Short mmCIF file of C-alpha atoms in Angstrom, two decimals:
data_model
loop_
_atom_site.label_atom_id
_atom_site.label_comp_id
_atom_site.label_asym_id
_atom_site.label_seq_id
_atom_site.Cartn_x
_atom_site.Cartn_y
_atom_site.Cartn_z
CA UNK A 951 0.92 45.87 -203.35
CA UNK A 952 -2.01 47.98 -204.46
CA UNK A 953 -5.56 47.55 -203.24
CA UNK A 954 -8.05 46.95 -206.13
CA UNK A 955 -9.70 50.14 -207.23
CA UNK A 956 -7.11 52.36 -205.60
CA UNK A 957 -4.48 52.24 -208.42
CA UNK A 958 -3.90 55.86 -209.47
CA UNK A 959 -4.04 54.85 -213.15
CA UNK A 960 -7.42 53.11 -212.69
CA UNK A 961 -8.76 56.14 -210.89
CA UNK A 962 -7.47 58.39 -213.67
CA UNK A 963 -9.01 56.18 -216.39
CA UNK A 964 -12.39 56.14 -214.65
CA UNK A 965 -12.20 59.90 -214.26
CA UNK A 966 -11.52 60.30 -217.99
CA UNK A 967 -14.36 57.90 -218.88
CA UNK A 968 -16.72 59.76 -216.56
CA UNK A 969 -15.77 63.23 -217.74
CA UNK A 970 -14.96 62.75 -221.41
CA UNK A 971 -16.55 59.46 -222.42
CA UNK A 972 -20.25 60.49 -222.33
CA UNK A 973 -19.46 63.78 -224.05
CA UNK A 974 -17.71 61.86 -226.84
CA UNK A 975 -20.74 59.59 -227.33
CA UNK A 976 -23.07 62.55 -227.55
CA UNK A 977 -20.85 64.32 -230.09
CA UNK A 978 -21.07 61.32 -232.43
CA UNK A 979 -24.73 62.08 -233.05
CA UNK A 980 -25.11 65.80 -233.84
CA UNK A 981 -28.35 67.54 -232.99
CA UNK A 982 -30.57 68.85 -235.83
CA UNK A 983 -29.13 72.35 -235.69
CA UNK A 984 -25.58 70.99 -235.90
CA UNK A 985 -26.66 68.88 -238.88
CA UNK A 986 -27.92 71.96 -240.68
CA UNK A 987 -24.57 73.65 -239.99
CA UNK A 988 -22.77 70.61 -241.43
CA UNK A 989 -24.88 70.82 -244.57
CA UNK A 990 -23.96 74.48 -244.94
CA UNK A 991 -20.28 73.62 -244.50
CA UNK A 992 -20.61 71.10 -247.35
CA UNK A 993 -22.64 73.42 -249.60
CA UNK A 994 -20.10 73.09 -252.42
CA UNK A 995 -20.65 69.33 -252.45
CA UNK A 996 -24.40 69.98 -252.40
CA UNK A 997 -24.09 72.12 -255.53
CA UNK A 998 -22.04 69.44 -257.28
CA UNK A 999 -24.61 66.78 -256.41
CA UNK A 1000 -27.44 68.96 -257.76
CA UNK A 1001 -25.59 69.27 -261.08
CA UNK A 1002 -24.99 65.50 -261.04
CA UNK A 1003 -28.72 64.86 -260.49
CA UNK A 1004 -29.59 67.01 -263.50
CA UNK A 1005 -26.95 65.44 -265.74
CA UNK A 1006 -27.95 61.88 -264.84
CA UNK A 1007 -31.66 62.57 -265.39
CA UNK A 1008 -31.16 63.73 -268.96
CA UNK A 1009 -28.12 61.65 -269.85
CA UNK A 1010 -28.25 60.51 -273.51
CA UNK A 1011 -31.58 62.35 -273.92
CA UNK A 1012 -32.10 64.12 -277.25
CA UNK A 1013 -34.46 66.80 -275.93
CA UNK A 1014 -32.87 67.18 -272.49
CA UNK A 1015 -34.45 69.94 -270.43
CA UNK A 1016 -37.19 70.35 -273.02
CA UNK A 1017 -38.87 67.35 -271.37
CA UNK A 1018 -39.28 69.48 -268.26
CA UNK A 1019 -41.29 71.98 -270.31
CA UNK A 1020 -43.31 69.32 -272.10
CA UNK A 1021 -44.50 67.76 -268.85
CA UNK A 1022 -46.77 70.62 -267.68
CA UNK A 1023 -47.76 71.36 -271.27
CA UNK A 1024 -49.08 67.83 -271.78
CA UNK A 1025 -50.86 67.90 -268.41
CA UNK A 1026 -52.44 71.19 -269.41
CA UNK A 1027 -53.77 69.82 -272.71
CA UNK A 1028 -55.18 66.63 -271.18
CA UNK A 1029 -56.81 68.24 -268.15
CA UNK A 1030 -58.20 71.11 -270.21
CA UNK A 1031 -59.86 68.64 -272.57
CA UNK A 1032 -61.28 66.53 -269.75
CA UNK A 1033 -62.46 69.28 -267.41
CA UNK A 1034 -63.53 71.93 -269.89
CA UNK A 1035 -64.74 69.93 -272.89
CA UNK A 1036 -65.97 66.70 -271.29
CA UNK A 1037 -67.01 67.71 -267.77
CA UNK A 1038 -67.88 71.30 -268.79
CA UNK A 1039 -66.11 72.89 -265.85
CA UNK A 1040 -65.95 76.43 -267.15
CA UNK A 1041 -63.30 78.09 -265.06
CA UNK A 1042 -62.23 81.28 -266.85
CA UNK A 1043 -58.62 81.07 -268.04
CA UNK A 1044 -58.43 77.47 -266.88
CA UNK A 1045 -54.91 77.08 -268.32
CA UNK A 1046 -53.50 79.65 -265.89
CA UNK A 1047 -55.61 78.38 -263.00
CA UNK A 1048 -54.38 74.83 -263.55
CA UNK A 1049 -50.73 75.69 -264.19
CA UNK A 1050 -50.59 77.82 -261.02
CA UNK A 1051 -51.40 74.80 -258.89
CA UNK A 1052 -49.57 72.27 -261.05
CA UNK A 1053 -46.32 74.21 -260.63
CA UNK A 1054 -46.53 73.66 -256.88
CA UNK A 1055 -47.51 70.03 -257.17
CA UNK A 1056 -44.85 69.08 -259.72
CA UNK A 1057 -42.11 70.47 -257.48
CA UNK A 1058 -43.49 68.75 -254.39
CA UNK A 1059 -44.02 65.31 -255.97
CA UNK A 1060 -40.69 65.39 -257.86
CA UNK A 1061 -38.77 66.43 -254.75
CA UNK A 1062 -40.35 63.74 -252.59
CA UNK A 1063 -40.03 61.00 -255.20
CA UNK A 1064 -36.36 61.58 -255.99
CA UNK A 1065 -35.47 62.52 -252.42
CA UNK A 1066 -36.89 59.30 -250.97
CA UNK A 1067 -34.66 57.15 -253.18
CA UNK A 1068 -31.60 59.39 -252.89
CA UNK A 1069 -29.75 57.34 -250.21
CA UNK A 1070 -30.34 53.92 -251.77
CA UNK A 1071 -29.64 55.33 -255.22
CA UNK A 1072 -26.20 56.54 -254.15
CA UNK A 1073 -25.14 53.38 -252.29
CA UNK A 1074 -21.52 53.41 -253.48
CA UNK A 1075 -21.04 57.01 -252.44
CA UNK A 1076 -22.57 56.39 -249.01
CA UNK A 1077 -20.46 53.30 -248.36
CA UNK A 1078 -17.11 54.77 -249.43
CA UNK A 1079 -17.01 58.42 -248.44
CA UNK A 1080 -18.10 60.25 -245.30
CA UNK A 1081 -20.13 63.40 -245.67
CA UNK A 1082 -23.39 64.65 -244.19
CA UNK A 1083 -25.80 62.14 -245.73
CA UNK A 1084 -28.68 64.62 -245.52
CA UNK A 1085 -27.09 66.31 -248.50
CA UNK A 1086 -28.36 63.56 -250.81
CA UNK A 1087 -32.12 64.21 -250.34
CA UNK A 1088 -31.38 67.95 -250.29
CA UNK A 1089 -29.62 67.61 -253.67
CA UNK A 1090 -32.85 66.08 -254.99
CA UNK A 1091 -34.69 69.13 -253.65
CA UNK A 1092 -32.20 71.39 -255.44
CA UNK A 1093 -32.69 69.57 -258.75
CA UNK A 1094 -36.47 69.84 -258.32
CA UNK A 1095 -36.08 73.60 -257.84
CA UNK A 1096 -34.33 73.85 -261.20
CA UNK A 1097 -37.25 72.01 -262.84
CA UNK A 1098 -39.63 74.32 -260.95
CA UNK A 1099 -37.92 77.36 -262.46
CA UNK A 1100 -38.02 75.87 -265.96
CA UNK A 1101 -41.68 74.89 -265.71
CA UNK A 1102 -42.48 78.41 -264.53
CA UNK A 1103 -41.54 79.48 -268.07
CA UNK A 1104 -44.63 77.65 -269.35
CA UNK A 1105 -46.80 79.56 -266.89
CA UNK A 1106 -45.20 82.88 -267.83
CA UNK A 1107 -45.85 82.08 -271.48
CA UNK A 1108 -49.51 81.34 -270.68
CA UNK A 1109 -49.80 84.67 -268.82
CA UNK A 1110 -48.40 86.40 -271.89
CA UNK A 1111 -50.68 84.59 -274.32
CA UNK A 1112 -53.83 85.37 -272.31
CA UNK A 1113 -52.56 88.84 -271.38
CA UNK A 1114 -53.03 88.24 -267.68
CA UNK A 1115 -51.02 90.02 -265.00
CA UNK A 1116 -50.24 88.60 -261.54
CA UNK A 1117 -51.79 90.28 -258.52
CA UNK A 1118 -49.56 93.03 -257.14
CA UNK A 1119 -51.66 93.16 -253.95
CA UNK A 1120 -50.96 89.51 -253.04
CA UNK A 1121 -47.48 89.20 -254.60
CA UNK A 1122 -45.74 89.49 -251.24
CA UNK A 1123 -47.22 86.12 -250.24
CA UNK A 1124 -45.60 84.27 -253.16
CA UNK A 1125 -41.96 84.17 -251.86
CA UNK A 1126 -43.26 82.99 -248.48
CA UNK A 1127 -45.27 80.25 -250.19
CA UNK A 1128 -42.19 79.09 -252.11
CA UNK A 1129 -40.07 79.07 -248.93
CA UNK A 1130 -42.68 77.08 -247.01
CA UNK A 1131 -42.98 74.64 -249.92
CA UNK A 1132 -39.22 74.03 -250.00
CA UNK A 1133 -38.96 73.51 -246.22
CA UNK A 1134 -41.94 71.13 -246.21
CA UNK A 1135 -40.54 69.10 -249.12
CA UNK A 1136 -37.07 69.00 -247.54
CA UNK A 1137 -38.45 67.77 -244.21
CA UNK A 1138 -40.44 64.94 -245.77
CA UNK A 1139 -37.67 63.98 -248.22
CA UNK A 1140 -35.04 63.71 -245.46
CA UNK A 1141 -37.30 61.59 -243.24
CA UNK A 1142 -38.49 59.31 -246.06
CA UNK A 1143 -34.99 58.83 -247.48
CA UNK A 1144 -33.81 57.44 -244.14
CA UNK A 1145 -36.87 55.23 -243.65
CA UNK A 1146 -36.56 53.93 -247.21
CA UNK A 1147 -33.14 52.45 -246.43
CA UNK A 1148 -34.76 50.00 -243.99
CA UNK A 1149 -38.26 49.73 -245.53
CA UNK A 1150 -37.97 49.63 -249.32
CA UNK A 1151 -41.75 49.61 -249.69
CA UNK A 1152 -41.66 53.29 -248.75
CA UNK A 1153 -41.04 54.36 -252.37
CA UNK A 1154 -43.99 52.35 -253.66
CA UNK A 1155 -46.29 53.52 -250.88
CA UNK A 1156 -45.26 57.11 -251.59
CA UNK A 1157 -46.40 56.82 -255.21
CA UNK A 1158 -49.89 55.84 -254.09
CA UNK A 1159 -49.96 58.49 -251.38
CA UNK A 1160 -48.94 61.21 -253.85
CA UNK A 1161 -51.67 60.14 -256.28
CA UNK A 1162 -54.34 60.53 -253.59
CA UNK A 1163 -52.71 63.71 -252.26
CA UNK A 1164 -52.81 65.31 -255.72
CA UNK A 1165 -56.58 64.92 -256.02
CA UNK A 1166 -57.08 66.24 -252.48
CA UNK A 1167 -55.06 69.42 -253.11
CA UNK A 1168 -57.45 71.55 -255.22
CA UNK A 1169 -55.07 71.71 -258.16
CA UNK A 1170 -57.54 70.81 -260.93
CA UNK A 1171 -60.75 72.11 -259.34
CA UNK A 1172 -61.53 75.28 -257.36
CA UNK A 1173 -61.03 75.18 -253.61
CA UNK A 1174 -64.48 76.71 -253.32
CA UNK A 1175 -66.00 73.30 -253.93
CA UNK A 1176 -64.12 71.84 -250.97
CA UNK A 1177 -64.99 74.75 -248.68
CA UNK A 1178 -68.67 74.62 -249.54
CA UNK A 1179 -68.85 70.85 -249.05
CA UNK A 1180 -67.22 71.12 -245.63
CA UNK A 1181 -69.13 74.22 -244.57
CA UNK A 1182 -67.83 77.12 -242.42
CA UNK A 1183 -67.67 75.02 -239.26
CA UNK A 1184 -65.54 72.27 -240.84
CA UNK A 1185 -63.45 74.21 -243.34
CA UNK A 1186 -60.52 73.97 -240.93
CA UNK A 1187 -60.28 70.30 -241.94
CA UNK A 1188 -59.00 71.36 -245.36
CA UNK A 1189 -56.10 73.10 -243.62
CA UNK A 1190 -54.85 69.69 -242.48
CA UNK A 1191 -53.54 69.36 -246.02
CA UNK A 1192 -50.45 71.64 -245.92
CA UNK A 1193 -50.31 71.87 -249.71
CA UNK A 1194 -53.68 73.59 -250.03
CA UNK A 1195 -52.64 77.00 -248.57
CA UNK A 1196 -49.60 76.98 -250.87
CA UNK A 1197 -51.65 76.09 -253.96
CA UNK A 1198 -54.25 78.72 -253.08
CA UNK A 1199 -51.54 81.38 -252.71
CA UNK A 1200 -50.11 80.55 -256.13
CA UNK A 1201 -53.58 80.67 -257.68
CA UNK A 1202 -54.43 83.96 -255.98
CA UNK A 1203 -51.19 85.64 -257.07
CA UNK A 1204 -50.64 84.14 -260.54
CA UNK A 1205 -54.16 83.25 -261.66
CA UNK A 1206 -55.35 86.52 -260.11
CA UNK A 1207 -59.06 86.00 -260.84
CA UNK A 1208 -61.33 88.93 -261.31
CA UNK A 1209 -64.78 89.01 -259.75
CA UNK A 1210 -65.92 87.12 -262.77
CA UNK A 1211 -68.30 84.25 -263.02
CA UNK A 1212 -67.83 80.53 -262.93
CA UNK A 1213 -70.58 78.43 -264.55
CA UNK A 1214 -70.39 75.74 -261.93
CA UNK A 1215 -73.79 74.52 -260.79
CA UNK A 1216 -76.81 73.28 -262.68
CA UNK A 1217 -80.20 72.80 -261.09
CA UNK A 1218 -81.85 69.47 -261.85
CA UNK A 1219 -85.27 70.34 -260.32
CA UNK A 1220 -86.62 69.31 -256.99
CA UNK A 1221 -85.13 66.39 -255.15
CA UNK A 1222 -86.54 63.08 -256.28
CA UNK A 1223 -87.94 64.44 -259.56
CA UNK A 1224 -86.61 63.64 -262.99
CA UNK A 1225 -84.42 66.24 -264.69
CA UNK A 1226 -86.41 68.52 -266.96
CA UNK A 1227 -84.22 70.72 -269.20
CA UNK A 1228 -87.08 73.15 -269.81
CA UNK A 1229 -87.46 73.69 -266.08
CA UNK A 1230 -83.80 73.97 -265.21
CA UNK A 1231 -82.50 77.05 -263.47
CA UNK A 1232 -79.52 78.57 -265.30
CA UNK A 1233 -76.03 78.03 -263.95
CA UNK A 1234 -75.37 79.96 -260.76
CA UNK A 1235 -72.45 82.38 -261.26
CA UNK A 1236 -69.91 82.39 -258.43
CA UNK A 1237 -66.32 83.72 -258.24
CA UNK A 1238 -63.63 81.28 -259.33
CA UNK A 1239 -61.81 81.68 -255.99
CA UNK A 1240 -63.16 82.66 -252.60
CA UNK A 1241 -62.11 86.19 -251.84
CA UNK A 1242 -59.88 86.40 -248.77
CA UNK A 1243 -57.66 89.30 -247.66
CA UNK A 1244 -53.88 89.03 -247.80
CA UNK A 1245 -53.76 88.34 -244.06
CA UNK A 1246 -55.75 85.13 -244.58
CA UNK A 1247 -53.04 83.74 -246.85
CA UNK A 1248 -50.14 84.97 -244.70
CA UNK A 1249 -51.66 83.43 -241.56
CA UNK A 1250 -52.12 80.02 -243.13
CA UNK A 1251 -48.71 80.06 -244.76
CA UNK A 1252 -47.20 81.02 -241.41
CA UNK A 1253 -48.90 78.08 -239.69
CA UNK A 1254 -47.78 75.64 -242.37
CA UNK A 1255 -44.28 77.15 -242.18
CA UNK A 1256 -44.06 76.57 -238.43
CA UNK A 1257 -45.26 72.99 -238.86
CA UNK A 1258 -42.73 72.49 -241.66
CA UNK A 1259 -39.86 73.76 -239.50
CA UNK A 1260 -40.93 71.38 -236.74
CA UNK A 1261 -41.09 68.55 -239.27
CA UNK A 1262 -37.62 69.46 -240.59
CA UNK A 1263 -36.07 69.33 -237.11
CA UNK A 1264 -37.88 66.06 -236.43
CA UNK A 1265 -36.73 64.65 -239.76
CA UNK A 1266 -33.10 65.55 -239.00
CA UNK A 1267 -33.40 63.91 -235.59
CA UNK A 1268 -34.90 60.76 -237.16
CA UNK A 1269 -32.19 60.76 -239.83
CA UNK A 1270 -29.53 60.85 -237.11
CA UNK A 1271 -31.11 57.91 -235.30
CA UNK A 1272 -31.21 55.80 -238.47
CA UNK A 1273 -27.91 56.93 -239.99
CA UNK A 1274 -25.55 54.61 -238.10
CA UNK A 1275 -26.36 51.39 -240.00
CA UNK A 1276 -27.23 52.88 -243.38
CA UNK A 1277 -24.05 51.75 -245.13
CA UNK A 1278 -24.64 48.14 -244.04
CA UNK A 1279 -28.36 48.14 -244.91
CA UNK A 1280 -28.01 49.52 -248.43
#
């Protein structure tokens, strides 16, 4: 006869549950750093999925990757007509100014759009095979980087046509801007891809958010306008948009404006009076971009980079919390 709770086997089982059980439960949900290590271990699969993304996008297309080049070219033509010919915004070398910012935005919007739908779009793969699911939104980021490189050809061609050279003084900030952009896009794509599995409205809401975000990111107009509207005491508010420091860095390095003029303002007479063309003060010339030293760009990119790293770790943690039921929800 054995007294309940004193059986050696029961004691042994409880000891195993106490010592090994909790550790096993914890190991089922890797921490963000472990998830990044898993992604690295499956980097060959990541490369294959990037190639698959590119093949699927242009499957049965006659022009193929040429569409990637036509996209910024068409944007350039339309925005140049509207802003230079209709609205008379006379930014010198507007094509280069616009393409410098558009290159950033096209990567960011493409990465977020395709990354958000990457889990639901690969339902069969998710349900049948185990692998680090974060690889799917990261594959969308990789495909967007290929498009980024191709669209950069259009910008290089514009630099050649207008005989403009990038700034050697600020060039060191460009790789940092690209790195920060990739980390930021990866963080948001991973988080949104997981949320989109449970809330399918996420994709539609993202489209609207990106539309508003584009016009708030100083891609088609000089940042100077934003800074002057906010004033020195409130300019920090513009920094809440993490894309702006990245766009400004691209414009400073690639657009590389001289201390030239920008016919930006017209004077319509005193307040309350009717506009009199004969009494108008000529346009006030101001530099196309506000002059800041290299440290100004590096500081802001560093801050956005730290925020992006925090967002990436948070996104991986959120992905882990939502990952368990993904296969059933898709």
